[in-house]
Amino acid sequence: MRNLILTFPSQATEAVSIGNAATIKLKTAKIQNIVITGLGGSAIGGDLLRAYLADKCAVPVIVNRHYYFPDYVGKNTLVIVSSYSGNTEETVAAYKDAVKRKAMIFCITSGGEVEKMAKKHKHPYIKIPGGLPPRAALGYSFFPTLIALSKLGFIKDQKKEIKETLVLLQSLSARYADHDAAGNQALNLAKTLHGKLPLIYSGADKFDTVNTRWRGQITENAKTLAFGHVFPELNHNEIVGWEVLTGLMKQIHVVILRDKEDYKRIQLRMEVSKGIIAPLADSITEVYTEGKSLLARTFSLLYLADWVSFYLAMLNGVDPSPVKKIDFLKEELGKVK
């Protein structure tokens, strides 16, 4: 897993090349919504696109994590079928449902049943390299799809933002990989989280998916539970829960993901909430984005999460790569058709 994280900047660069080389020919003039269907690591790529494109795309982008689609999906919907392995059972079922609904479809996959179906139905698809844990293939699921949506005319060209992001990732890789460096932010945060229950807070609009990714990487790589919520919603419910279980609360370390462009009232809510939580929790760590563009800032936090989860796995004495409980669950589900 360390090597996969270390070389993520190279993966992102390759993914951009794949996206640039891909040919997706679809008549999209009548498209009213875009639905990305996928699970796990593939769905995270879709969620990132949803958040990133919220103020860049004229039609809504929605992520579907189910065996079928909501009723509004039809001939004026662009369905993006995203399955890294190509065999995710929910995604394969949703693909069949999209065909029945006569939606416009293109796919992104490394092969499997999704590739077979794309060939059968003559749907355009982007083939990405296989053989990785899906959570380690985020670059492959995100960048080609982003570029495809630009080619299809849904968003403006993102070359400048992508270039900045790739340069920043290379810089961060060198910084976080040096486990002997006293100022290694990823390692230091992992040490702080070791033996604690991580609770991730962030703003809701641009960074809710980054929040989800932090929790997912910690649970899958470090094999420890992690929870989270977003502002302002948590100020209307969860904040009240910081009251009764004082012993448990002292085992919670809060990580607040912050961005220079967080909405002003959200910034205020974060400050006031810190004052409420600080005396009750183990402690609070604030993590800030790096970079100029939203894309670079988003990936700065995503990449930090990768390294934090890896170092936390090392401190926990566990191999970050296997996901035995997920494998067992799939085996049990596979027994029932």
XYZ file of C-alpha atoms in Angstrom, residues 39-320:
282
model
C -19.840 1.799 -5.125
C -16.844 2.175 -2.842
C -13.750 3.689 -4.410
C -15.509 4.135 -7.755
C -18.365 6.040 -6.132
C -15.931 8.310 -4.287
C -14.628 9.437 -7.668
C -18.212 10.261 -8.623
C -18.836 12.106 -5.382
C -15.728 14.195 -5.935
C -16.992 15.111 -9.391
C -20.401 16.023 -7.959
C -18.845 18.349 -5.388
C -16.242 19.808 -7.726
C -18.676 20.461 -10.575
C -21.475 21.952 -8.461
C -20.678 25.474 -9.670
C -19.136 24.459 -12.997
C -21.736 22.235 -14.674
C -25.099 23.494 -15.957
C -26.846 20.172 -15.318
C -26.993 18.400 -11.943
C -24.502 15.622 -11.212
C -25.843 12.867 -8.962
C -24.205 9.734 -7.560
C -26.163 6.479 -7.428
C -25.103 3.728 -4.995
C -27.770 1.136 -5.649
C -28.892 -1.781 -7.803
C -31.322 0.482 -9.677
C -32.003 4.138 -10.445
C -34.538 6.713 -9.257
C -37.525 7.222 -11.539
C -36.202 10.434 -13.110
C -33.429 8.538 -14.920
C -34.382 8.108 -18.569
C -33.514 9.033 -22.142
C -32.415 12.535 -21.130
C -29.980 11.216 -18.525
C -26.289 10.584 -19.065
C -25.393 7.568 -16.929
C -21.704 7.076 -16.217
C -21.136 3.478 -15.149
C -18.054 3.446 -12.926
C -16.718 0.117 -11.673
C -13.010 -0.370 -11.214
C -13.153 -4.166 -11.351
C -16.094 -4.192 -13.738
C -17.807 -6.803 -11.587
C -19.381 -4.804 -8.756
C -22.765 -6.511 -8.446
C -24.752 -3.378 -7.633
C -23.177 -1.476 -10.525
C -23.732 -4.287 -13.023
C -27.398 -4.424 -11.973
C -27.695 -0.636 -12.277
C -26.122 -0.793 -15.738
C -28.842 -3.206 -16.843
C -31.457 -0.869 -15.372
C -29.964 2.088 -17.272
C -30.231 0.120 -20.516
C -33.907 -0.609 -19.820
C -34.507 3.082 -19.145
C -32.838 3.956 -22.478
C -30.435 6.347 -20.804
C -27.348 7.602 -22.612
C -24.417 5.603 -21.226
C -20.678 5.579 -21.101
C -18.478 3.480 -18.819
C -15.164 3.621 -17.033
C -13.694 0.291 -15.942
C -10.662 -1.969 -16.030
C -12.666 -4.823 -17.556
C -15.037 -7.452 -16.193
C -18.759 -7.594 -16.841
C -19.049 -3.847 -17.392
C -16.610 -3.969 -20.303
C -18.466 -6.960 -21.770
C -21.781 -5.108 -21.537
C -20.305 -1.943 -23.034
C -19.082 -3.921 -26.032
C -22.409 -5.739 -26.356
C -24.468 -2.538 -26.323
C -21.854 -0.529 -28.231
C -21.558 2.001 -25.410
C -18.368 4.074 -25.349
C -16.066 3.267 -22.455
C -12.732 4.294 -21.029
C -10.523 1.371 -20.056
C -8.219 1.952 -17.109
C -5.421 -0.234 -15.698
C -6.592 -2.976 -13.328
C -5.055 -4.912 -10.473
C -5.259 -2.291 -7.724
C -7.451 -2.118 -4.624
C -10.336 0.121 -5.786
C -9.623 2.658 -3.048
C -6.090 3.033 -4.437
C -7.350 3.778 -7.960
C -8.994 7.143 -7.298
C -6.927 8.887 -9.964
C -8.145 6.450 -12.603
C -11.803 6.879 -11.669
C -11.715 10.675 -11.337
C -9.496 12.325 -13.940
C -10.619 10.505 -17.126
C -14.257 11.169 -16.230
C -13.557 14.840 -15.534
C -11.819 15.182 -18.888
C -14.602 13.278 -20.683
C -17.217 15.674 -19.307
C -15.121 18.561 -20.603
C -14.874 16.965 -24.053
C -18.634 16.434 -24.069
C -19.151 20.140 -23.451
C -20.603 20.010 -19.936
C -17.747 21.978 -18.349
C -14.906 24.245 -19.400
C -11.442 22.872 -20.064
C -9.665 21.991 -16.804
C -6.068 21.754 -18.076
C -4.750 24.577 -15.883
C -6.331 23.194 -12.710
C -5.174 19.658 -13.501
C -1.594 20.805 -14.119
C -1.445 22.594 -10.760
C -2.867 19.527 -9.021
C -0.299 17.157 -10.522
C 2.600 19.425 -9.535
C 1.259 19.764 -5.984
C 0.810 15.996 -5.613
C 4.448 15.411 -6.568
C 5.567 17.902 -3.938
C 3.350 16.391 -1.244
C 4.543 12.871 -2.073
C 8.150 13.796 -1.327
C 7.115 15.562 1.868
C 4.912 12.824 3.333
C 7.084 9.860 2.306
C 9.966 10.950 4.556
C 9.030 9.227 7.802
C 12.171 10.569 9.511
C 11.200 14.192 8.999
C 10.149 15.874 12.236
C 7.690 18.057 10.366
C 5.920 15.236 8.509
C 2.305 16.347 8.910
C 0.855 12.968 7.928
C 2.982 10.981 10.372
C 2.451 13.465 13.197
C -1.317 13.384 12.757
C -1.275 9.577 12.654
C 0.611 9.564 15.965
C -1.997 11.918 17.400
C -4.846 9.669 16.214
C -3.217 6.443 17.416
C -5.383 4.830 20.085
C -8.128 7.417 19.615
C -11.457 7.455 17.792
C -11.114 9.843 14.825
C -14.043 12.188 14.236
C -13.790 14.155 10.994
C -15.609 17.470 10.594
C -15.697 19.652 7.462
C -17.828 22.026 5.464
C -20.683 20.433 3.525
C -20.522 22.002 0.084
C -17.094 21.285 -1.435
C -15.529 18.956 1.089
C -18.208 16.510 2.220
C -16.709 13.866 -0.070
C -13.210 14.596 1.200
C -14.634 13.985 4.679
C -16.053 10.653 3.529
C -12.718 9.713 1.952
C -10.839 10.433 5.182
C -13.150 8.115 7.083
C -12.992 5.447 4.404
C -9.206 5.445 4.187
C -8.799 5.263 7.956
C -11.261 2.391 8.303
C -9.943 0.364 5.346
C -6.223 1.002 5.716
C -5.771 1.431 9.475
C -8.567 -1.043 10.383
C -10.039 1.335 12.939
C -13.427 3.001 13.088
C -13.714 6.638 12.069
C -16.786 8.830 12.033
C -17.648 12.280 10.755
C -20.180 14.989 10.039
C -20.416 18.286 8.170
C -21.149 21.917 8.944
C -23.691 23.405 9.237
C -25.841 20.282 9.737
C -23.889 19.037 12.751
C -24.731 22.289 14.536
C -28.398 21.320 14.383
C -28.060 17.897 16.026
C -24.673 16.266 16.710
C -23.250 19.155 18.698
C -25.766 18.401 21.459
C -24.341 14.889 21.820
C -21.169 16.287 23.341
C -22.573 16.034 26.847
C -23.174 12.681 28.543
C -20.521 10.041 27.746
C -17.596 12.033 29.095
C -15.258 9.035 29.294
C -15.870 8.140 25.662
C -15.569 11.747 24.520
C -12.043 11.921 25.946
C -11.104 9.119 23.530
C -12.310 11.125 20.521
C -9.836 13.168 18.518
C -11.533 15.686 16.250
C -9.997 16.563 12.889
C -11.473 19.649 11.223
C -10.818 19.924 7.489
C -10.607 23.584 6.544
C -10.371 25.578 3.338
C -9.613 29.240 2.747
C -12.839 29.557 0.767
C -15.136 27.928 3.304
C -18.319 30.013 3.472
C -17.866 32.811 6.041
C -20.692 31.661 8.293
C -19.301 28.119 8.158
C -15.934 29.448 9.325
C -17.695 31.148 12.221
C -19.584 27.956 13.075
C -16.306 26.041 13.119
C -14.762 28.520 15.555
C -17.746 28.522 17.913
C -18.011 24.718 17.763
C -14.326 24.359 18.635
C -14.999 26.259 21.839
C -17.786 23.840 22.748
C -15.907 20.653 21.870
C -12.332 21.417 22.977
C -12.897 20.938 26.736
C -14.716 17.636 26.115
C -12.706 15.838 23.415
C -9.188 14.411 23.578
C -8.086 17.280 21.369
C -8.746 19.020 18.056
C -6.498 19.173 15.000
C -7.245 21.591 12.177
C -5.997 20.629 8.719
C -5.920 23.227 5.950
C -5.972 22.760 2.195
C -2.985 23.674 0.036
C -2.977 25.046 -3.498
C -4.769 27.736 -5.491
C -7.485 26.013 -7.517
C -10.311 24.068 -5.918
C -9.069 20.915 -7.642
C -5.589 21.219 -6.153
C -6.960 22.098 -2.717
C -9.292 19.105 -2.803
C -6.534 16.668 -3.720
C -4.189 18.123 -1.105
C -6.567 16.884 1.597
C -7.305 13.601 -0.170
C -3.626 12.774 -0.461
C -2.956 13.682 3.153
C -5.683 11.225 4.166
C -3.928 8.459 2.233
C -0.683 8.984 4.108
C -2.304 9.484 7.511
C -4.205 6.211 7.125
C -1.023 4.385 6.059
C 1.034 5.643 8.993
C -1.838 4.900 11.367
C -1.920 1.329 10.022
C 1.799 1.012 10.803
C 1.251 2.320 14.325
C -1.651 -0.127 14.744
C 0.579 -2.979 13.600
C -1.710 -3.988 10.724
C -1.238 -4.551 6.998
C -3.204 -1.760 5.274
